[in-house]
Short mmCIF file of C-alpha atoms and ligand atoms in Angstrom, two decimals:
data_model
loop_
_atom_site.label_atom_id
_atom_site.label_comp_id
_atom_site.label_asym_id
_atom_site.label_seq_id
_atom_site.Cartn_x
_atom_site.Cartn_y
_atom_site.Cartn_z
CA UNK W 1 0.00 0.00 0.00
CA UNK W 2 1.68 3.19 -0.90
CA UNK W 3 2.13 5.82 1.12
CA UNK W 4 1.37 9.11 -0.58
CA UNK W 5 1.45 13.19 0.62
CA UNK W 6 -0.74 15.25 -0.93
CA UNK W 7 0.25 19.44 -0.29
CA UNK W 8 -2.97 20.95 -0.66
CA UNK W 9 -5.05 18.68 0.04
CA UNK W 10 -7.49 20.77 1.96
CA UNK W 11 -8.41 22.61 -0.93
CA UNK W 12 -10.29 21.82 -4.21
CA UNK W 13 -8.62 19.60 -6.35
CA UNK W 14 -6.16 18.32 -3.93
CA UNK W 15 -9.04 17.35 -1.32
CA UNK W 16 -10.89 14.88 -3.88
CA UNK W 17 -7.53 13.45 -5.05
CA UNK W 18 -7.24 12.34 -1.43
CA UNK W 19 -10.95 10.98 -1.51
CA UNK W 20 -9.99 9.02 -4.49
CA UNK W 21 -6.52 7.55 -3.21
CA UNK W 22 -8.26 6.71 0.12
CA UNK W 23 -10.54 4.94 -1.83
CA UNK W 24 -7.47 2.62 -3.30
CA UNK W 25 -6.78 1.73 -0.02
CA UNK W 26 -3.43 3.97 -0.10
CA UNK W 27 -2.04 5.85 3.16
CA UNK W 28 -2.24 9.72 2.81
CA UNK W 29 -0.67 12.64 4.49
CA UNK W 30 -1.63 16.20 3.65
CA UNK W 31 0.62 18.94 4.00
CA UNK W 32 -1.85 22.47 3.79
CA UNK W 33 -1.48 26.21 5.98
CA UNK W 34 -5.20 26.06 4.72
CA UNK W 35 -4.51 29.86 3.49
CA UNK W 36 -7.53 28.74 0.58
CA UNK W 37 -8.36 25.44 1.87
CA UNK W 38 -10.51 23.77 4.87
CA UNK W 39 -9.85 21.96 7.27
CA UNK W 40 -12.86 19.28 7.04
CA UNK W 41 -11.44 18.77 3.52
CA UNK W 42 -8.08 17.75 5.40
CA UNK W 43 -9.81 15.15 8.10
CA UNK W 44 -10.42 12.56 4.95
CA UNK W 45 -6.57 12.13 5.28
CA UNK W 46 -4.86 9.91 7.18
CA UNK W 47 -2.81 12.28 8.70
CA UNK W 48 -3.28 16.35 8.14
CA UNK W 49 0.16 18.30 8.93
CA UNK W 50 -0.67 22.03 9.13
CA UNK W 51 2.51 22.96 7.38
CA UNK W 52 3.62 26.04 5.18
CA UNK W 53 5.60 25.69 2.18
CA UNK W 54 7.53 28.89 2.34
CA UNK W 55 8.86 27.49 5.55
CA UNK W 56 11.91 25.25 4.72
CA UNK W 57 11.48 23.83 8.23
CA UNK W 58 8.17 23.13 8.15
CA UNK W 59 8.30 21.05 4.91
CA UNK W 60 11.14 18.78 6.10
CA UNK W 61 9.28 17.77 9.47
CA UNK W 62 6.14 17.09 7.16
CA UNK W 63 7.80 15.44 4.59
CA UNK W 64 9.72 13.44 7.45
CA UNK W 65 6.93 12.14 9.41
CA UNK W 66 6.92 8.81 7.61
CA UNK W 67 8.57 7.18 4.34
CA UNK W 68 6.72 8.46 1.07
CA UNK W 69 6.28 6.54 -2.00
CA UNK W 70 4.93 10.01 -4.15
CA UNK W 71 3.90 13.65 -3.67
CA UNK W 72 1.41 15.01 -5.04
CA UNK W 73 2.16 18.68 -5.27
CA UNK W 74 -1.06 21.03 -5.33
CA UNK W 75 -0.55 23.61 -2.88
CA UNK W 76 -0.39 27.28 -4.45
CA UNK W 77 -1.48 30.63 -4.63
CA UNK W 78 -4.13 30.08 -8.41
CA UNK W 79 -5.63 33.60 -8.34
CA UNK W 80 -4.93 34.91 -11.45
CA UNK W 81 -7.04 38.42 -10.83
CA UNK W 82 -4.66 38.47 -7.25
CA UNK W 83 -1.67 37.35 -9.19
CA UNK W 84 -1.82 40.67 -11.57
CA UNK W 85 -2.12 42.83 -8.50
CA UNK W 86 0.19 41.07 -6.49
CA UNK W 87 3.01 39.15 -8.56
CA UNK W 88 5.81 39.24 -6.31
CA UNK W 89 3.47 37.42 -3.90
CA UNK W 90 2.62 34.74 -6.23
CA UNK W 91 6.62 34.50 -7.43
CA UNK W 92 7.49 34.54 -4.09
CA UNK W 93 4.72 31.91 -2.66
CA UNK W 94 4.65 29.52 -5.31
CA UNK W 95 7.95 29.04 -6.30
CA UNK W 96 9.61 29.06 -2.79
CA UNK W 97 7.45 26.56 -1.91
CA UNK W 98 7.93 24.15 -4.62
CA UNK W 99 11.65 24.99 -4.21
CA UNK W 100 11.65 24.16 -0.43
CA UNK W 101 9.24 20.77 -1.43
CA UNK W 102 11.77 19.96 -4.47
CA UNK W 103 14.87 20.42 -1.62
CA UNK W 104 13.01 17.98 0.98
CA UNK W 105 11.47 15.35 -0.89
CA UNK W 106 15.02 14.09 -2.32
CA UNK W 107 14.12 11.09 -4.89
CA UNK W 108 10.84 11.00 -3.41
CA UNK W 109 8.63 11.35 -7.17
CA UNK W 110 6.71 14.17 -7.81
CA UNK W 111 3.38 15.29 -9.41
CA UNK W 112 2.94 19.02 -9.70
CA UNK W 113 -0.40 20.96 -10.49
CA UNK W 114 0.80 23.23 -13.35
CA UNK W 115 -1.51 24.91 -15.05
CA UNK W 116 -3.12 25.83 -18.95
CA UNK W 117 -1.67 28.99 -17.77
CA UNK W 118 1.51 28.16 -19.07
CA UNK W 119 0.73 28.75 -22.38
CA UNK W 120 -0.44 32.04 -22.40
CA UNK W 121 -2.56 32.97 -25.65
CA UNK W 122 -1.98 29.94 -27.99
CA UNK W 123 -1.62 30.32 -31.73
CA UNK W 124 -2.86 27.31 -32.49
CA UNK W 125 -6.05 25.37 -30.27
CA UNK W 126 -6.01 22.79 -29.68
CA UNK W 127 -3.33 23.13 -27.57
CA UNK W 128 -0.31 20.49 -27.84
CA UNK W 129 2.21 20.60 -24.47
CA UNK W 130 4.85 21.41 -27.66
CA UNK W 131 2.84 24.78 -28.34
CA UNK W 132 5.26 27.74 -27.03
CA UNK W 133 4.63 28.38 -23.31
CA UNK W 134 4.06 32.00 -23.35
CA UNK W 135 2.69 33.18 -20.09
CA UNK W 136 0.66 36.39 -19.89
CA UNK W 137 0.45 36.31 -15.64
CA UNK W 138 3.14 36.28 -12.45
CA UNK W 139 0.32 32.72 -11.95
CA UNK W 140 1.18 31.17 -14.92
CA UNK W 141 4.84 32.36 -14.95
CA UNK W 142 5.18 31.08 -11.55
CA UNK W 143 3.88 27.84 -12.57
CA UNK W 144 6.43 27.40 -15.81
CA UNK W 145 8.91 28.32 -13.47
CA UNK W 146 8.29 25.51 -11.11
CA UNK W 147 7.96 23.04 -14.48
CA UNK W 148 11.77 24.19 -15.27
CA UNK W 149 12.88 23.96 -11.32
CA UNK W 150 11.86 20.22 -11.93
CA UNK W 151 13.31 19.53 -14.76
CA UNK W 152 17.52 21.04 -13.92
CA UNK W 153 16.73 19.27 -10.42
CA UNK W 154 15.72 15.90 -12.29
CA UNK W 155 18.98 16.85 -14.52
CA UNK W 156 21.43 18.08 -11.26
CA UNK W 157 19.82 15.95 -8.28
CA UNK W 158 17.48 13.00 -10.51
CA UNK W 159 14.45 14.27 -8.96
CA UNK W 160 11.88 12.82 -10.61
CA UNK W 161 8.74 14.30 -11.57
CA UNK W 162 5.61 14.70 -14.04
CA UNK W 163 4.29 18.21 -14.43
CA UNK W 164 0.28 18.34 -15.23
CA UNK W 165 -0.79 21.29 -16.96
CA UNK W 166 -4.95 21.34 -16.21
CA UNK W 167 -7.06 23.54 -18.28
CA UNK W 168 -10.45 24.25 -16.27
CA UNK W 169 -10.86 21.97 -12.89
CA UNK W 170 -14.46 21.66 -12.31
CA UNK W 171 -17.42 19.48 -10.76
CA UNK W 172 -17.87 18.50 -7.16
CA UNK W 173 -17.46 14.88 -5.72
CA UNK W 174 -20.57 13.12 -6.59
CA UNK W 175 -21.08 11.88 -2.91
CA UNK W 176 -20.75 15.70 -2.09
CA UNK W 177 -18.17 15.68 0.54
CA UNK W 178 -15.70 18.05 -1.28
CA UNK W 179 -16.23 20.66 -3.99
CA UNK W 180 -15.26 24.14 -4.97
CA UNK W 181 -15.19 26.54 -2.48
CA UNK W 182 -13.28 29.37 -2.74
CA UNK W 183 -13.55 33.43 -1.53
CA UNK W 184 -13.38 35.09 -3.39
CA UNK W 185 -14.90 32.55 -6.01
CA UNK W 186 -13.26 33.80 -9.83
CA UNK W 187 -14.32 30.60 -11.97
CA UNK W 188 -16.95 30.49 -13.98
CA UNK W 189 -19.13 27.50 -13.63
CA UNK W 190 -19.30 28.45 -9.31
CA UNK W 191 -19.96 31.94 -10.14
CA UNK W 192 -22.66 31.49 -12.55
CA UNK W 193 -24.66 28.57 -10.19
CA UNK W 194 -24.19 30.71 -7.01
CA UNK W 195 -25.72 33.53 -9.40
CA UNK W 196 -28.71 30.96 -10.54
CA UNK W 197 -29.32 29.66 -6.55
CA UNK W 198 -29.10 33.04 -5.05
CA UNK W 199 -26.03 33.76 -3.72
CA UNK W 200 -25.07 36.22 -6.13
CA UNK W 201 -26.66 38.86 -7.95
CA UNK W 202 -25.52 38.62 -11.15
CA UNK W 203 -22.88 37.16 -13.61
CA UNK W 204 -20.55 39.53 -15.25
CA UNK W 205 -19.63 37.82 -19.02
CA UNK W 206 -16.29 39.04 -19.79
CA UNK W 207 -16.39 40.14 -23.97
CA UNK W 208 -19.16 38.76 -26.48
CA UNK W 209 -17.38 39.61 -29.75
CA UNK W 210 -14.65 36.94 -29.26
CA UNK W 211 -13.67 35.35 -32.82
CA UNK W 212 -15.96 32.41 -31.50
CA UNK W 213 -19.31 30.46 -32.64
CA UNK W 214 -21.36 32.18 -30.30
CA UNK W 215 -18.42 35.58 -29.27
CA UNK W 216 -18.24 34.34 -25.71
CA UNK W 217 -14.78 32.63 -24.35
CA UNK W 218 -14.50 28.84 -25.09
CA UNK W 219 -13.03 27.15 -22.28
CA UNK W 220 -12.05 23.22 -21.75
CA UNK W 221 -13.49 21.86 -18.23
CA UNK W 222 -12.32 18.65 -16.59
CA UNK W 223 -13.78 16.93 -13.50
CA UNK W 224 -11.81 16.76 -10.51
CA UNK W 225 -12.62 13.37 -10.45
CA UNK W 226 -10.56 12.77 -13.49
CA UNK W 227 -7.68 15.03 -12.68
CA UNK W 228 -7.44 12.42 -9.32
CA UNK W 229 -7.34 10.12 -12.17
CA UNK W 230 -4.54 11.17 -13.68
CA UNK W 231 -2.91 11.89 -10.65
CA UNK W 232 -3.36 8.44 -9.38
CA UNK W 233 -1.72 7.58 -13.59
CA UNK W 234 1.11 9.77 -13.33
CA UNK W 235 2.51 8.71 -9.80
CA UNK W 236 1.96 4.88 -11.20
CA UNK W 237 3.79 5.72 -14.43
CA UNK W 238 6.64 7.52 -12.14
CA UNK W 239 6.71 4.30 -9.95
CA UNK W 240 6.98 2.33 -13.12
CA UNK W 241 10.23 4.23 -14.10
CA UNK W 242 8.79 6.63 -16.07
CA UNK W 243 11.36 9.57 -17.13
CA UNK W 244 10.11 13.31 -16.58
CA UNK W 245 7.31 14.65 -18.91
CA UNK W 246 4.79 17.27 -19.26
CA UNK W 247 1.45 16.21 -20.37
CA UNK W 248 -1.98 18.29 -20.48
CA UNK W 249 -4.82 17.35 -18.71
CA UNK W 250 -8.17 18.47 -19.95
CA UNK W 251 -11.52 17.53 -21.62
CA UNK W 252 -10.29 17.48 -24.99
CA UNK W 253 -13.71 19.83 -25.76
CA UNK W 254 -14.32 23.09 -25.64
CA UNK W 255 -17.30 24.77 -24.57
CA UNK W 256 -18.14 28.58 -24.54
CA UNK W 257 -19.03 30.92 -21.71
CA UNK W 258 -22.34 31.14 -22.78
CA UNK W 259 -23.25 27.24 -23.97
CA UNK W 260 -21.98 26.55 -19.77
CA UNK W 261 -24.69 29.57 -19.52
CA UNK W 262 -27.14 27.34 -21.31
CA UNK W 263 -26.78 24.25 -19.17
CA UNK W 264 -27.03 26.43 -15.38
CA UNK W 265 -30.52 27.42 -17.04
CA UNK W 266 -31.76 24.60 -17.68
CA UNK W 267 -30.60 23.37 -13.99
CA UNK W 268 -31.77 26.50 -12.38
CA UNK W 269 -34.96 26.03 -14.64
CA UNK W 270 -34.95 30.12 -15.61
CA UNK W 271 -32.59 32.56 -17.54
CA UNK W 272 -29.11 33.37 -14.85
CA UNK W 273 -29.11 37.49 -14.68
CA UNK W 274 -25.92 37.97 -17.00
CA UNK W 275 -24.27 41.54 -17.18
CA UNK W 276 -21.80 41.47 -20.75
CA UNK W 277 -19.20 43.35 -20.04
CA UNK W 278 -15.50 44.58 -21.86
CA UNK W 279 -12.89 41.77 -22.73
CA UNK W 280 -10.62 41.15 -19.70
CA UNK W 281 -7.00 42.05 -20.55
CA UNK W 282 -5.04 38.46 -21.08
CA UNK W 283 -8.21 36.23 -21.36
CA UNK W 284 -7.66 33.90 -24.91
CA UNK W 285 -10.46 33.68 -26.99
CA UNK W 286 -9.95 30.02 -26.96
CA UNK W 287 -8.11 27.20 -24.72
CA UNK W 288 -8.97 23.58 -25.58
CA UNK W 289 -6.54 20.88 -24.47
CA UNK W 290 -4.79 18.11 -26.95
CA UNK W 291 -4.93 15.35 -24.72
CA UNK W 292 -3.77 12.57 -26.75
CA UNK W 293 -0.29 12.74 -24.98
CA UNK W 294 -1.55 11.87 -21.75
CA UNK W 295 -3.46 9.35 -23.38
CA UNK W 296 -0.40 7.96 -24.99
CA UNK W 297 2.02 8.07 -21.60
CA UNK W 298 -0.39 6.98 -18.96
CA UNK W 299 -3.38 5.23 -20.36
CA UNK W 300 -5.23 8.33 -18.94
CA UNK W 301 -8.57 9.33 -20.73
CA UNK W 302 -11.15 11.77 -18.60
CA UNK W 303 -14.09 9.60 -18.13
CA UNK W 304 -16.16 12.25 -15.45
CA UNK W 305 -16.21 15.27 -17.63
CA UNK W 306 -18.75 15.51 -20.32
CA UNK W 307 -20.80 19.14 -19.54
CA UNK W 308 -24.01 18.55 -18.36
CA UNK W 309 -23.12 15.76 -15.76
CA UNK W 310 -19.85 17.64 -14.60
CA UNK W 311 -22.14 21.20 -14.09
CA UNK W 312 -24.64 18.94 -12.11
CA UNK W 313 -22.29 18.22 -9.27
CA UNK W 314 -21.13 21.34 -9.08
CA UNK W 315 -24.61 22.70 -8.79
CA UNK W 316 -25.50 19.86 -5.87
CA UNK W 317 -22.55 20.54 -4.06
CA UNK W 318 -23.41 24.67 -4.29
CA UNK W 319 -26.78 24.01 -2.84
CA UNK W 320 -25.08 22.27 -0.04
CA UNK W 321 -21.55 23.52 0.03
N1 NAD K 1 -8.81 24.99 -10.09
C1 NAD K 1 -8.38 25.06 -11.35
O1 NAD K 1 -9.15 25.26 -12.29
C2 NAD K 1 -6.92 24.86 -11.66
C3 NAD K 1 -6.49 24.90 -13.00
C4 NAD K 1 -5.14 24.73 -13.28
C5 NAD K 1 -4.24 24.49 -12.26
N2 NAD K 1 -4.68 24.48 -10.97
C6 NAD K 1 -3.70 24.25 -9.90
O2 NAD K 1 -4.17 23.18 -9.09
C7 NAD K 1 -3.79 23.38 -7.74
C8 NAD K 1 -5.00 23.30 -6.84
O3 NAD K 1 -5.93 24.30 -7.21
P1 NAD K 1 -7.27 24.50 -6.38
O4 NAD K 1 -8.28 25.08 -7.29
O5 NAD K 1 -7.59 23.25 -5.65
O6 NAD K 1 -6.83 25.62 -5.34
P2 NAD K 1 -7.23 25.75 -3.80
O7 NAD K 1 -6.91 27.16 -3.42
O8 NAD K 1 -8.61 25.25 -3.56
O9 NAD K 1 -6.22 24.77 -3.10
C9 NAD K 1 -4.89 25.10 -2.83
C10 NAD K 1 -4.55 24.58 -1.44
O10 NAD K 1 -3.18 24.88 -1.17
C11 NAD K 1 -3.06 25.42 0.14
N3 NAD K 1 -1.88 26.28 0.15
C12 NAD K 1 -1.69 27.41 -0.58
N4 NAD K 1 -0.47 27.93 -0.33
C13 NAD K 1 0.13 27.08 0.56
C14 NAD K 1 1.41 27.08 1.21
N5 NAD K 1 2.29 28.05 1.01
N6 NAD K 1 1.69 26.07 2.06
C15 NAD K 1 0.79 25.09 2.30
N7 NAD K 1 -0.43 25.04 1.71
C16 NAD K 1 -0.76 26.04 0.86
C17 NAD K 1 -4.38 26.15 0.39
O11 NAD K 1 -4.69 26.32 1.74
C18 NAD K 1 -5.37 25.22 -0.33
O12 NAD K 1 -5.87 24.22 0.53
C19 NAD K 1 -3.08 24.73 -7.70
O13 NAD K 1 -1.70 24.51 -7.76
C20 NAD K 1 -3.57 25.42 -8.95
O14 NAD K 1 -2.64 26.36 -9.41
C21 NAD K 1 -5.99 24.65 -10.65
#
């Protein structure tokens, strides 16, 4: 049984990841300062070590606690709004940490949560991970950062890692125990259901004459449930003897702001209040993952994240957050 930390795993995507490794029977740790996350997210763990990764100290007693067999590595500042206010905060918080992480874990294998961010605005979608990595945010050059820190350690010390770069994370464990619950909330599909069940008073649709079927962003969404998935596939491949790679992790499909518009209607049974506002400086038109690498290095396929179903979580988990 393998033995597995999980940094951030009080907080959205981490939390179900731990959900889903419990549920193969594995032992797992979470390392969190719950800055974002929650504690009752934390208590499906085996062990929860409030730890911060900007503390070197801190790290190595966590990471020292008991022999690891992987890390999964989701812990980080993923504002990107905060992150063009505040980017020395985000440099400074994200890559320390990872640094101080890469430093204690020693040949302990690595998954880290990078991020569609990476590429920036693509010229060509779908996206391929060979597609120039182009940040347009301190967030997403934070997280490229990180991807290179990996790779010269895996070079200098033989760390070994595999970088996942998720478009949109989205849906809500279908037994509702963990979901999306952030403040302040910037995604789209939370924003527009708290909108539709009354939590908020109305959406704010950034541009509608995007080069786009319908002028509204197209985005690519993919269930937590699946990014677990290939979390559980990439720490498996890295066990196998895998050698460092970088692999997208997405739906593969593309839907726009206002077709996810379209489906929170028909849940909320009556038209969401949507205000259409400017573009938003540094938001692509269009970000739809190729997935057919991670398809072709760990077997992984998403298997949770087809709209409709996906939104419905999310909108259970909302009404009973
Ligand atoms: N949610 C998405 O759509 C998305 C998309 C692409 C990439 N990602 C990446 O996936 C990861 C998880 O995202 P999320 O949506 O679950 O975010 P989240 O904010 O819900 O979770 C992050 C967790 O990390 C913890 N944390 C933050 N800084 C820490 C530190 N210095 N030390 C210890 N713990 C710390 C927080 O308390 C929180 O529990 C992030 O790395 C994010 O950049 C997320």
């Amino acid at each position: 049984m393998p033995t597995v930390l999980v940094t951030g795993g009080a907080g959205y995507v981490g939390s179900q990841s731990v959900l889903h490794f419990k549920e193969l029977g594995w032992r797992v740790l979470v390392l969190d300062n719950l800055s974002t996350g929650h504690h009752r997210f934390a208590q499906y763990s085996d062990l929860f070590c409030r730890a911060d990764l900007i503390n070197l100290e801190e790290v190595r007693r966590a990471i020292g606690i008991e022999p690891l067999d992987g890390i999964v590595h989701c812990a980080a500042r993923s504002l990107v709004p905060e992150s063009i206010r505040e980017p020395v905060l985000y440099f400074r918080e994200n890559i320390n940490g990872a640094l101080n992480l890469i430093q204690a874990a020693g040949p302990i294998p690595i998954v880290f949560s990078s991020s569609a961010a990476t590429y920036g605005e693509p010229s060509k979608v779908p996206i391929a991970e060979d597609a120039t990595a182009k940040p347009v945010n301190a967030y997403g050059f934070s997280k490229l950062a990180i991807e290179q820190a990996l790779a010269f350690s895996g070079e200098a010390y033989g760390t070994r890692s595999v970088c996942l770069r998720y478009f949109n994370a989205a849906g809500a464990d279908p037994k509702g125990r963990v979901g999306e619950h952030h403040a302040p909330e910037t995604h789209l599909i939370p924003n527009l259901i708290k909108v539709a069940q009354g939590q908020l008073g109305s959406f704010k649709q950034y541009g509608a004459d995007y080069p786009t079927p319908d002028g509204s962003c197209v985005r690519d969404f993919v269930h937590t449930l699946d990014i677990a998935k290939a979390h559980e596939a990439a720490l498996r491949y890295l066990w196998g003897g895998g050698s460092a790679t970088t692999l997208n992790i997405g739906s593969g499909t593309g839907f726009s702001v206002r077709e996810v518009l379209g489906v929170v209607n028909e849940l909320a049974e009556r038209p969401v209040a949507v205000e259409v506002c400017e573009r938003r400086k540094g938001d692509p038109a269009s970000l739809v993952a190729d997935i057919s690498k991670a398809a072709q290095v760990l077997g992984w396929r998403p298997q949770h994240s087809t709209l409709k179903p996906m939104i419905e979580t999310a909108w259970a988990w909302h009404a009973h957050p």
